[in-house]
Coordinates of C-alpha atoms in Angstrom, one line a residue:
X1 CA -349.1 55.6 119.5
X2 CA -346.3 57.2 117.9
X3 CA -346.7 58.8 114.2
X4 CA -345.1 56.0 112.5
X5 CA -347.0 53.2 114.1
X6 CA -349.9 54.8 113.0
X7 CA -348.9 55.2 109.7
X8 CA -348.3 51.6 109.0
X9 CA -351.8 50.9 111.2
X10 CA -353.5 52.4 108.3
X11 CA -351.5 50.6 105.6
X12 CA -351.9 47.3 107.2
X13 CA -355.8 47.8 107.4
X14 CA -355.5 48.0 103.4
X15 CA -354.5 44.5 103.3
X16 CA -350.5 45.8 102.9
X17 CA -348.4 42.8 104.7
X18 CA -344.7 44.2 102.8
X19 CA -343.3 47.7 101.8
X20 CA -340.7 48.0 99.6
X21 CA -337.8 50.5 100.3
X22 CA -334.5 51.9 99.9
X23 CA -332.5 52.9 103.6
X24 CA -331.1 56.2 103.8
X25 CA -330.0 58.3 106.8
X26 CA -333.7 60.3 106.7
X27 CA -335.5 57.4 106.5
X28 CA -334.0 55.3 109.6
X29 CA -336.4 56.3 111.9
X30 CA -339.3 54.7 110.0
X31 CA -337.5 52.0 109.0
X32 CA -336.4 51.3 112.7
X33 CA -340.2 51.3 113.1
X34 CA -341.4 48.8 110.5
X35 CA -338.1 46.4 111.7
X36 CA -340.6 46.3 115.1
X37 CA -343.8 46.3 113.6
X38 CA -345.9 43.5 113.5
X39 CA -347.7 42.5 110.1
X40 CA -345.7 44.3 107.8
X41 CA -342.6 43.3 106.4
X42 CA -339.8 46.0 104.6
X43 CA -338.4 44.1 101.4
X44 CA -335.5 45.7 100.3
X45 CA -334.9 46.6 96.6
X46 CA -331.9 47.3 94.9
X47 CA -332.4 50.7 94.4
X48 CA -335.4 53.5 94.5
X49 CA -336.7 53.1 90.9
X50 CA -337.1 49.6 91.3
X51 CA -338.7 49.5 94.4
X52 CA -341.5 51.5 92.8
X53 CA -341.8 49.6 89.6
X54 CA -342.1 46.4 92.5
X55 CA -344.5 48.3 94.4
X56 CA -346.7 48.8 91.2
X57 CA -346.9 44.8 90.4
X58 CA -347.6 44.2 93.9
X59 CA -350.7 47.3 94.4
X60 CA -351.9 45.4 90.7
X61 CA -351.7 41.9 92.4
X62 CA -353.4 43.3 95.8
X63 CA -355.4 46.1 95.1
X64 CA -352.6 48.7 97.0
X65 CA -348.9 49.0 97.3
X66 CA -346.8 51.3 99.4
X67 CA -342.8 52.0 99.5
X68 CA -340.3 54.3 101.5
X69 CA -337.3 56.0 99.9
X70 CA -335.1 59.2 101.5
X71 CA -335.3 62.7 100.8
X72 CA -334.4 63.8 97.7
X73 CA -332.2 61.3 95.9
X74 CA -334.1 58.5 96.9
X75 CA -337.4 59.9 95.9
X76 CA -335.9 61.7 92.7
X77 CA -335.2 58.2 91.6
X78 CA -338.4 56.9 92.0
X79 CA -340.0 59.8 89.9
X80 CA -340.4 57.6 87.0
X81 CA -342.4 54.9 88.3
X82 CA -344.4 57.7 90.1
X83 CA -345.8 58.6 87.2
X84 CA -345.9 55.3 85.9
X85 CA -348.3 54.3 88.4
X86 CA -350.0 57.7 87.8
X87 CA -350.2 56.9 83.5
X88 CA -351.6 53.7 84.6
X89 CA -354.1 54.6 87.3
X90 CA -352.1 52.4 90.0
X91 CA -353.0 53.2 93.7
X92 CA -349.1 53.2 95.6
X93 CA -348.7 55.8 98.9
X94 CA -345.1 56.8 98.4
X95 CA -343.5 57.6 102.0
X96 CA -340.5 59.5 102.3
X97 CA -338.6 60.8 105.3
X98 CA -336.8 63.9 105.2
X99 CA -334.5 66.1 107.7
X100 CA -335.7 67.0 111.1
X101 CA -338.0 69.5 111.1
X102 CA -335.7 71.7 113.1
X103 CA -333.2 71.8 110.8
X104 CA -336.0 72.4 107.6
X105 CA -336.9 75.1 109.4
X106 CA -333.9 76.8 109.8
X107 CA -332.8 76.2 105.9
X108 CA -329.7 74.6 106.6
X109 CA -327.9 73.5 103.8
X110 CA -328.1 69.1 104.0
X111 CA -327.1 66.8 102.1
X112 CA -329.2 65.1 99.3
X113 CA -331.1 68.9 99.2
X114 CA -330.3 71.4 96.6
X115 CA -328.0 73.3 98.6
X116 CA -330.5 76.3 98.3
X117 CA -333.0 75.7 101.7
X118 CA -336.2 75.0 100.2
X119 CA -337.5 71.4 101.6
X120 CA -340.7 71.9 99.8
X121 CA -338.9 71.5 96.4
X122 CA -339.5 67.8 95.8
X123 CA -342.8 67.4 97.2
X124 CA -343.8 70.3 94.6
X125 CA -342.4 68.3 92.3
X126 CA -344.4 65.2 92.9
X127 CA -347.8 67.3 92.8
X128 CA -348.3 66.7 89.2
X129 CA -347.7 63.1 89.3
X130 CA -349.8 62.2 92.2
X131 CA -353.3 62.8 93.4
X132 CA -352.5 64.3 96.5
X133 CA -349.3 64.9 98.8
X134 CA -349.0 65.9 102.2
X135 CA -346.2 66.6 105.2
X136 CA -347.1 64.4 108.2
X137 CA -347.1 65.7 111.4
X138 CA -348.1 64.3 115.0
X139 CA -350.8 67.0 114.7
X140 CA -352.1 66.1 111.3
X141 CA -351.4 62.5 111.0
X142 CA -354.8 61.5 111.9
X143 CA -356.2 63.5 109.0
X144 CA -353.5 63.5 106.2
X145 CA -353.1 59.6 106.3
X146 CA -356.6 58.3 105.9
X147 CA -357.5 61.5 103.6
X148 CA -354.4 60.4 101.1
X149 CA -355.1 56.6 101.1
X150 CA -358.6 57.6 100.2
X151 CA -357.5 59.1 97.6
X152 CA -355.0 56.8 96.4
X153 CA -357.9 53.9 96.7
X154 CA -360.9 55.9 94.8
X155 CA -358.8 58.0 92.3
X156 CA -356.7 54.8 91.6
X157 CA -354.0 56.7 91.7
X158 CA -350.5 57.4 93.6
X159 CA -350.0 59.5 96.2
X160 CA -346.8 61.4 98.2
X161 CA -346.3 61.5 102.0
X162 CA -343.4 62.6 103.8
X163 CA -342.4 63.3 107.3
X164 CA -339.5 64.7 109.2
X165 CA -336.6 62.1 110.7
X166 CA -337.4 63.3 114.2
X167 CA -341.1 63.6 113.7
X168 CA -341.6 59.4 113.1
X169 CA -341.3 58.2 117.0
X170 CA -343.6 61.5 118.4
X171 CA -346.8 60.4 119.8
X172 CA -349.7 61.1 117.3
X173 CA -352.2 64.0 118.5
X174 CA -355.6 61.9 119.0
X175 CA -358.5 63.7 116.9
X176 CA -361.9 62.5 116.7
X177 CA -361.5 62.7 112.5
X178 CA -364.5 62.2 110.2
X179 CA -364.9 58.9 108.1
X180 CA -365.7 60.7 104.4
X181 CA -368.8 59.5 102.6
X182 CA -368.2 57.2 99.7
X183 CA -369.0 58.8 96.2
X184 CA -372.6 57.5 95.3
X185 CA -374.6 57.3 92.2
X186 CA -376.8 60.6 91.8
X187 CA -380.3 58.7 90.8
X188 CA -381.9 60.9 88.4
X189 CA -378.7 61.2 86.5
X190 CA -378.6 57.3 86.3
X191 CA -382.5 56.8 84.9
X192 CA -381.3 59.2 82.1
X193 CA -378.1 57.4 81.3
X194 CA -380.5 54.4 81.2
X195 CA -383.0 55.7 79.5
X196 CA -380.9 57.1 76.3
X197 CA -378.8 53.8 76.8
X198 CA -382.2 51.8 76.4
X199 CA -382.7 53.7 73.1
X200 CA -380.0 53.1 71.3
X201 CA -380.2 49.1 72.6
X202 CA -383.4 48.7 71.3
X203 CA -382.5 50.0 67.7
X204 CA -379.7 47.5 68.0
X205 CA -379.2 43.9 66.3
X206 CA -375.5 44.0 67.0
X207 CA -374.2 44.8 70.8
X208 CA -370.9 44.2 71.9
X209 CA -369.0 45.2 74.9
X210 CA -365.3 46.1 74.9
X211 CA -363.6 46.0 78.6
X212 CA -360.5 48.1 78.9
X213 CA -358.3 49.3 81.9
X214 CA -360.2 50.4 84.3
X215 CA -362.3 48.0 84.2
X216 CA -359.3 46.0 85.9
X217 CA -358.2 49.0 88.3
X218 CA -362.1 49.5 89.5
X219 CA -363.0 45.8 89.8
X220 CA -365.5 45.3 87.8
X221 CA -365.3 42.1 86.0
X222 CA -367.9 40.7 87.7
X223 CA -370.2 43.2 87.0
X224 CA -369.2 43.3 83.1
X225 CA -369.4 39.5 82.6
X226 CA -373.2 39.5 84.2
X227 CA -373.6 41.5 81.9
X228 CA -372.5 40.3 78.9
X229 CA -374.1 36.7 79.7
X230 CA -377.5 38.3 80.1
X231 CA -377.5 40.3 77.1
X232 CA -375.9 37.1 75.0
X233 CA -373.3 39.5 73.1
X234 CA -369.9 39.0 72.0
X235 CA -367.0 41.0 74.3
X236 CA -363.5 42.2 73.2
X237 CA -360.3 43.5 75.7
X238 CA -358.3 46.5 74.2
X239 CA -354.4 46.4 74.7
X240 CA -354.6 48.1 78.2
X241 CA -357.6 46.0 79.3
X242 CA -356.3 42.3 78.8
X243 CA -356.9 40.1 81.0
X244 CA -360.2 42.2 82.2
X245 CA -362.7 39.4 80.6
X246 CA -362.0 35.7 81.2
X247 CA -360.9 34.9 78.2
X248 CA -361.8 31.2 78.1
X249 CA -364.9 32.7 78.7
X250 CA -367.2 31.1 75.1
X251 CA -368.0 35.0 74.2
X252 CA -364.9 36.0 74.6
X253 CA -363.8 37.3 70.9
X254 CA -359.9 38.4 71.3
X255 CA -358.2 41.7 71.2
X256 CA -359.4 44.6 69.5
X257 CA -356.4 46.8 68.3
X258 CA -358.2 49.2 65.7
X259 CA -356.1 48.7 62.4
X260 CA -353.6 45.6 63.5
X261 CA -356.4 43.5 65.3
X262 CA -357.8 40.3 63.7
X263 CA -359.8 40.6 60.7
X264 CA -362.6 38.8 62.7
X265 CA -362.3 41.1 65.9
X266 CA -362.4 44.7 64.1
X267 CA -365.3 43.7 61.8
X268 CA -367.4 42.5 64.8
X269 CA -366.5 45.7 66.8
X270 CA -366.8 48.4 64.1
X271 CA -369.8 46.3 62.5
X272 CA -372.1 46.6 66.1
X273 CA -374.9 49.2 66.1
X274 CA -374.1 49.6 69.8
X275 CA -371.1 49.0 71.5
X276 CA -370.9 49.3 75.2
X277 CA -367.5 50.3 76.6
X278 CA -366.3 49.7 80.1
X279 CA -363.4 52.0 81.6
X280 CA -362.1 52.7 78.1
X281 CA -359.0 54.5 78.0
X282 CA -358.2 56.4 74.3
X283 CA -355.2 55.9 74.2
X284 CA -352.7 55.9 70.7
X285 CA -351.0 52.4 72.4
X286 CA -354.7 51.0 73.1
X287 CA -356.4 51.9 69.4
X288 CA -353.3 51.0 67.6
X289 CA -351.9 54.3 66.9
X290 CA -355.8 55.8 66.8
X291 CA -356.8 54.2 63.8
X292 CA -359.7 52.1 66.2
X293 CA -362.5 53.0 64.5
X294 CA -365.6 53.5 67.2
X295 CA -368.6 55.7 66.0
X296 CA -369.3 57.5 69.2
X297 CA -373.4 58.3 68.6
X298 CA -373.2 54.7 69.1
X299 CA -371.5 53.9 71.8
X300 CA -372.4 53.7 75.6
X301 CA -368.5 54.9 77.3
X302 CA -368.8 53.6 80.7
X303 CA -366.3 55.2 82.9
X304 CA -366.0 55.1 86.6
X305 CA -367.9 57.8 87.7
X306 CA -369.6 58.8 84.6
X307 CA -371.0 57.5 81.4
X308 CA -371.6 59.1 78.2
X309 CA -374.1 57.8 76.0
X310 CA -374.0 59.3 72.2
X311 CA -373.0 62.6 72.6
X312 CA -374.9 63.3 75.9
X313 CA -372.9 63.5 79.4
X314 CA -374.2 62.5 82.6
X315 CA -371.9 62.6 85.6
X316 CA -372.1 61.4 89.0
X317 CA -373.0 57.7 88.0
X318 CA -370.7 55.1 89.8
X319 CA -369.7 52.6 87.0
X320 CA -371.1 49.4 88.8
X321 CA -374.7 51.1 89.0
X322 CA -374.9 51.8 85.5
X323 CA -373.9 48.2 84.6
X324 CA -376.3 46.2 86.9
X325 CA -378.8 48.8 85.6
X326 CA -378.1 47.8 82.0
X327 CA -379.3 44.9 83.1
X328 CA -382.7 45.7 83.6
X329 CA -382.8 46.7 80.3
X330 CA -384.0 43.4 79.1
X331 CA -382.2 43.2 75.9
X332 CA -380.5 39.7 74.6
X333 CA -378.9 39.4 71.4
X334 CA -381.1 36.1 70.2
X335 CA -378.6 35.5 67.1
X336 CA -375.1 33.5 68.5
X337 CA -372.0 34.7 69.3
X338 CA -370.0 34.6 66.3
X339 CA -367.1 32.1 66.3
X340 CA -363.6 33.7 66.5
X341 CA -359.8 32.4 65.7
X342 CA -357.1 33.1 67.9
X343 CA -353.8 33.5 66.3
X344 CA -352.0 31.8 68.7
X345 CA -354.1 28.7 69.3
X346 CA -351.9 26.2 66.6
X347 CA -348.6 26.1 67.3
X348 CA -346.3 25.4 64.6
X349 CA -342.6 24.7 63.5
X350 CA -340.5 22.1 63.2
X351 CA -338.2 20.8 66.2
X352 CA -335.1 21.6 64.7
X353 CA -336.1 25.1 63.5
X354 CA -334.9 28.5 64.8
X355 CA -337.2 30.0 67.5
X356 CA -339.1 33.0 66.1
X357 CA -342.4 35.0 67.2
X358 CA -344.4 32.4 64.7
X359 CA -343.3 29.7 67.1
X360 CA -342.8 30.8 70.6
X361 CA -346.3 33.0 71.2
X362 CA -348.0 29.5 70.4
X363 CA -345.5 27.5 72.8
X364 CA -346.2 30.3 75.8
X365 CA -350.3 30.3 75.2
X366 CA -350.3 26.3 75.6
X367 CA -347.7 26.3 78.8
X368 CA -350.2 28.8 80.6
X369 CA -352.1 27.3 83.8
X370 CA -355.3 28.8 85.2
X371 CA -354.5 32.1 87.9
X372 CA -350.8 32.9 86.4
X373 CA -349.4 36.3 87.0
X374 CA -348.2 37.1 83.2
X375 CA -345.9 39.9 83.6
X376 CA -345.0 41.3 80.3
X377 CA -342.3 43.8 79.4
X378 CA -342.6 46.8 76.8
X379 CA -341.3 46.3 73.3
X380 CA -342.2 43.7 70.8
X381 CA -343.4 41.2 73.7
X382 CA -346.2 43.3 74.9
X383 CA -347.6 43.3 71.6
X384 CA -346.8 39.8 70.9
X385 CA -348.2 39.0 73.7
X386 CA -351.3 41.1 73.8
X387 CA -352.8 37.7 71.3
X388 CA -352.1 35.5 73.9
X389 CA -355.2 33.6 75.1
X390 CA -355.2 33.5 78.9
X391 CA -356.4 30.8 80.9
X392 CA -359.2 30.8 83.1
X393 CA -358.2 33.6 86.6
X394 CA -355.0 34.9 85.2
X395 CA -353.4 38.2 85.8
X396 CA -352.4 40.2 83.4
X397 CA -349.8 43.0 84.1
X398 CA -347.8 45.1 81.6
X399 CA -347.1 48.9 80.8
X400 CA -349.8 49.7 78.1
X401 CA -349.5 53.3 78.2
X402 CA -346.6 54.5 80.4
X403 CA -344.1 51.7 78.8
X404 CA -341.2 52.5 80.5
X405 CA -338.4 50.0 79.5
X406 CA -337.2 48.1 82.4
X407 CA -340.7 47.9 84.5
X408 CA -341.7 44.3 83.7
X409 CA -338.5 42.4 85.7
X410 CA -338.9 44.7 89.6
X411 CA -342.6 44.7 88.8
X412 CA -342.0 40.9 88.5
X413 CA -340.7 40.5 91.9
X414 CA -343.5 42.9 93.3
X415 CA -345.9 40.4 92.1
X416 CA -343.9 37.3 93.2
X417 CA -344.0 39.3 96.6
X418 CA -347.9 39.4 96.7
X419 CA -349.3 36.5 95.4
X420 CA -346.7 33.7 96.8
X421 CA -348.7 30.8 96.4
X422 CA -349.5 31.9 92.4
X423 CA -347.0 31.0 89.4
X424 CA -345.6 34.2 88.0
X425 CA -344.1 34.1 84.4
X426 CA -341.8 37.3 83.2
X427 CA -341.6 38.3 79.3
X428 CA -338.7 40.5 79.1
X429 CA -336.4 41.3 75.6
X430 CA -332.5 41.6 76.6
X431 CA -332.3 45.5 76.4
X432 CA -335.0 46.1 78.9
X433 CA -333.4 43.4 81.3
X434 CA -330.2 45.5 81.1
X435 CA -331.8 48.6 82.9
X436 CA -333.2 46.4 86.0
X437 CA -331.0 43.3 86.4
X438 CA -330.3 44.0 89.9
X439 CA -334.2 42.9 90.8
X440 CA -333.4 39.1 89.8
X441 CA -330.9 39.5 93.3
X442 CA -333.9 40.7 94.9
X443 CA -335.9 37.7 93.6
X444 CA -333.8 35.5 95.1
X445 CA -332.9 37.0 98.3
X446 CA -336.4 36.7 98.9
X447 CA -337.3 33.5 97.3
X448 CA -339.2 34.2 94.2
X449 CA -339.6 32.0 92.0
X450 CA -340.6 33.6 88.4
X451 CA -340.3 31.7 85.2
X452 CA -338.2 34.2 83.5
X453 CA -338.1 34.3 79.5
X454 CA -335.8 36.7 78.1
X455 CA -335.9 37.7 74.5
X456 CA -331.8 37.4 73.4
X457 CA -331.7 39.0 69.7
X458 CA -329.0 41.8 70.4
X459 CA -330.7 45.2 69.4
X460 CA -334.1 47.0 70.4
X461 CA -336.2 45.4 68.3
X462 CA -339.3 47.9 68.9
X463 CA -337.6 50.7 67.9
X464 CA -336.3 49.5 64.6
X465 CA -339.7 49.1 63.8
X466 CA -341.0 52.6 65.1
X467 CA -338.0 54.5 63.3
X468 CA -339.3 54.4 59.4
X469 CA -336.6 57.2 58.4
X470 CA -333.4 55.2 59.0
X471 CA -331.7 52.0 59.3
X472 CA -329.2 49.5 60.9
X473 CA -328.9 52.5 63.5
X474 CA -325.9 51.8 65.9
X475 CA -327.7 53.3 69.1
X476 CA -330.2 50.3 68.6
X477 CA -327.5 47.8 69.4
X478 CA -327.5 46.4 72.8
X479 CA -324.5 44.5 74.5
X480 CA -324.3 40.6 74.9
X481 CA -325.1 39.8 78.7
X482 CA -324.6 36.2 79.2
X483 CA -328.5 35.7 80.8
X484 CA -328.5 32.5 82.1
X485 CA -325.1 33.8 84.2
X486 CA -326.7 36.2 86.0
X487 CA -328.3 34.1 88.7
X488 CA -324.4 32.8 89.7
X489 CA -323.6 36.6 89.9
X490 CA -326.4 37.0 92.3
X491 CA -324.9 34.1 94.5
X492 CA -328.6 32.8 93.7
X493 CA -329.8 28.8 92.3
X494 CA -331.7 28.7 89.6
X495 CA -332.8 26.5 86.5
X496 CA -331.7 28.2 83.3
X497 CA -331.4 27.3 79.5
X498 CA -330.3 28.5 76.8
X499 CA -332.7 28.0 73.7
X500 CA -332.2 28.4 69.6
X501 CA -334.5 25.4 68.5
X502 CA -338.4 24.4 68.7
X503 CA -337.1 21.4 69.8
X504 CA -334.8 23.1 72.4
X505 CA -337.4 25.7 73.9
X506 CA -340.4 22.7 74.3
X507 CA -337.2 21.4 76.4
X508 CA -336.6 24.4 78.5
X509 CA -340.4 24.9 79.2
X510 CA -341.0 21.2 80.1
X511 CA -338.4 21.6 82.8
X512 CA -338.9 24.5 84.0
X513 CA -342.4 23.8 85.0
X514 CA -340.7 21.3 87.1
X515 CA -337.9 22.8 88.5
X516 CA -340.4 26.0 89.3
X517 CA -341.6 24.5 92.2
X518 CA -338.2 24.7 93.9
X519 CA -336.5 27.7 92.2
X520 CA -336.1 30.4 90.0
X521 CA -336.0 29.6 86.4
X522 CA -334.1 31.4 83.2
X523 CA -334.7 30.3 79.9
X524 CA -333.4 32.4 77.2
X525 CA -334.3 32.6 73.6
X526 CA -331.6 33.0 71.0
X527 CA -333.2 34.7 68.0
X528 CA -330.9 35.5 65.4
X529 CA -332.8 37.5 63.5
X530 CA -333.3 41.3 64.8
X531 CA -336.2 42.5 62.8
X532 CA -338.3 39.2 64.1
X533 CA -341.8 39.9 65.6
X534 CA -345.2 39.5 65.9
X535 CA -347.8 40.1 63.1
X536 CA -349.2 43.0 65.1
X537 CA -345.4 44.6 65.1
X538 CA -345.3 44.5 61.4
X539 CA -349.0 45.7 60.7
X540 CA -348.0 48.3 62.8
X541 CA -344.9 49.6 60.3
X542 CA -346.6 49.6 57.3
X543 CA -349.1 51.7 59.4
X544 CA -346.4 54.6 59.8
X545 CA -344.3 53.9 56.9
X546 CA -348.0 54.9 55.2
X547 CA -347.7 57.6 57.0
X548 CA -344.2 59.0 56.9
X549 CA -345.1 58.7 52.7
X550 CA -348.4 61.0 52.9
X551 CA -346.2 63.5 54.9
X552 CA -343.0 64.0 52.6

């Protein structure tokens, strides 16, 4: 078995059935290989970034992702989404291939290198941004794969392989490698956590549970909504979390956002005696610029291997121990779970109106079916979109934390990639689309078929908003793209509209969950006003215009 084949043995025993990649002359030999490999396919992407960004939607969708760019440029590229993935505790194995070995040996000055010998340079760079990286090698192959999709798997994070052009077709050296013990629960450390957990329970009238990121990366949902129907308590998602707690689910109480949330969500969550938070991540996105207001003596922090209760730390406790051990607590909330609005759950306007935030979040909410992949870009969407009720088994994927502008549309067609038989919807604002077009060729090369919505209002709406100090600022300003054109640049068919009216955008959406079943659809929403958004948006500037006032 040559180095190579092994390689993608591994990956396809993670459920991996496409890799996304770039060619380039150090590469060919591994791509030569996966062209004659059976169960993997290589989808090509238009460029390095992008294929990471689509590996990240697909490892969200399937649990893993992998991709293969060249030495140095190619993997440069891809930085970014790198340490997107590691931001946003995504498992991806990056492989590159580099110059024969030979020639890495001797220093010679290659192409794509930095002229100055040193082939260790990039993978240096990539230690940071990974959780582990590693230079195959028919010798080492047997250990350095399995060791760095471990890590990838239980870190939830990205890792960095590369391996030598001439290296990829040598037969692997045959070692009899030891499988490494899964990370278990340390007992005594649990019955503490429980004990000081049952404490602070049983002085409790009002529990609620708050599910956040990780509780998505680590899979526990399951575990969480047991839970949460055995104890009879209310449960809120945070920004990063959405999607993490079926939200048809009847105790199901919406988004907390700290500050900009619902009146009804914050007082429920900073009204509970306890609150019990699962794979919460504290971030200034996630608690709405860090006014979230959590008293921490209070608070049970579940993370995925350790859980603090109050103050006190115990480590070593695997996050699905500690909450089917909750369990045998006993406790249940006897009074009922409070009933909650949802801004979004009325949709309003007239049919000849101008499309704005106040009548196209309702519209979206009401076209969603059960198990859509809702792909949502970074700007005024995400947080528009972070009210959004989701139907029963839907996916939820956007850049909480990272927020890199342009992820949503390759991450799109990473998704559409996975999950082929699921719809996917994309929620992308026209400057974002502008930095990753190129992926809506890749969509329909492949034969994706994405509801596409793109936000048409001419400037970066977001950062408007976040700039307090100035206005009507030229570098905001974003050039007019004909959207619904691009498909015919892409040679590609597609459904697309072009919307300015209630009336107009019911239209769109009632055809393209028709013509979705055969093709790719576009419809884009003319909104003439640039400062439009969501409520959360505004809250959010008179939250830092507050601020920039206290400081001068």
């Amino acid at each position: 078995m040559t180095l190579g084949q092994y390689l993608f043995d591994c990956l396809k025993q993670e459920g991996i059935t496409e890799i996304f990649g770039v060619p380039g002359d150090y590469n060919f030999n591994l791509l030569d290989t996966l062209e004659k490999y059976e169960g993997i396919q290589l989808i090509s992407g238009r460029n390095e970034l992008n294929c990471g960004y689509a590996a990240d939607g697909y490892a969200r969708v399937k649990g893993i992702g992998a991709f293969i760019t060249t030495f140095g440029v190619g993997e440069m590229s891809a930085c970014n989404a790198i340490a997107g993935a590691y931001s946003e505790h995504v498992p991806l194995i990056h492989i590159v291939g580099s110059p024969k070995s030979m020639e890495q040996k001797a220093h010679r000055l290659l192409h794509h290198t930095l002229m100055d010998g040193d082939y260790d340079v990039f993978r240096k760079v990539y230690e940071p941004i990974t959780a582990y990286t590693a230079m195959l090698t028919p010798e080492n192959a047997e250990m350095e794969v399995p060791k760095a999709i471990r890590m990838a798997k239980q870190l939830k994070k990205p890792v960095y392989l590369t391996v030598a052009l001439d290296l990829v077709m040598k037969p692997v050296v045959r070692r009899n490698g030891q499988t490494a013990e899964p990370a278990k629960t340390n007992g005594y450390s649990l019955q503490s956590a429980i004990a000081h957990a049952r404490q602070l329970l049983e002085q409790a009238r009002n529990v609620v549970i708050l599910v956040d990121m990780n509780t998505l990366r680590y899979g526990l949902q399951a575990h969480v909504q047991k839970l949460a129907e055995q104890m009879n308590v209310p449960v809120a998602s945070m920004m990063q979390g959405k999607s993490a707690f079926d939200e048809t689910h009847p105790q199901y109480i919406g988004m907390y956002g700290g500050a900009f949330a619902s009146g009804n969500v914050r007082s429920i969550v900073e009204g509970a005696d306890c609150v019990i938070a699962v794979g919460l991540v504290w971030s200034d996105s996630n608690t709405a610029v860090f006014t979230a207001k959590l008293n921490p003596l209070k608070t049970v922090d579940i993370q995925p291997n350790a859980v603090k209760v109050g103050e006190a730390a115990y480590t070593d406790i695997m996050a699905e121990d500690m909450l089917n051990a909750l369990q045998t607590i006993g406790y249940r909330q006897t009074k009922p779970i409070p009933v909650v609005s949802f801004p979004y759950d009325a949709a309003g306007g007239g049919p000849e109106q101008p499309i704005s935030a106040a009548f196209y979040y309702p519209r979206i909410q009401r076209m969603l079916k059960e198990n859509d992949i809702v792909i949502v870009e970074t700007g005024t969407l995400i947080y528009g979109m972070s009210q959004i009720r989701l139907p029963k088994g839907a996916t939820y994927i956007a850049q909480g934390g990272w927020q890199s502008i342009g992820y949503a549309t390759p991450a799109a067609f990473g998704a559409s990639v996975a999950a082929k038989n699921r719809r996917v919807l994309l929620f992308t604002g026209d400057g974002s689309l502008q930095f990753t077009a190129q992926e809506i060729s890749s969509m329909l090369e492949n034969g994706c078929r994405p509801i596409i919505f793109v936000l048409h209002n001419g400037v970066y709406t977001i950062e408007k908003y976040l700039n307090v100090k100035t206005e009507n600022q030229k570098y905001n300003r974003i050039p007019n793209w004909k959207y619904t054109k691009l498909t015919e640049v892409f040679g590609g068919d597609a459904f697309t509209a072009e919307v300015r009216t209630n009336r107009e955008l019911d239209e769109a959406i009632k055809q393209a969950l028709t013509q979705n079943a055969n093709k790719l659809c576009i419809i884009e929403m003319m909104v003439s006003d640039p400062m439009d958004a969501p409520d959360y948006v505004h809250k959010m500037r008179k939250h830092l215009e507050e601020q920039e006032k206290r400081q001068n």
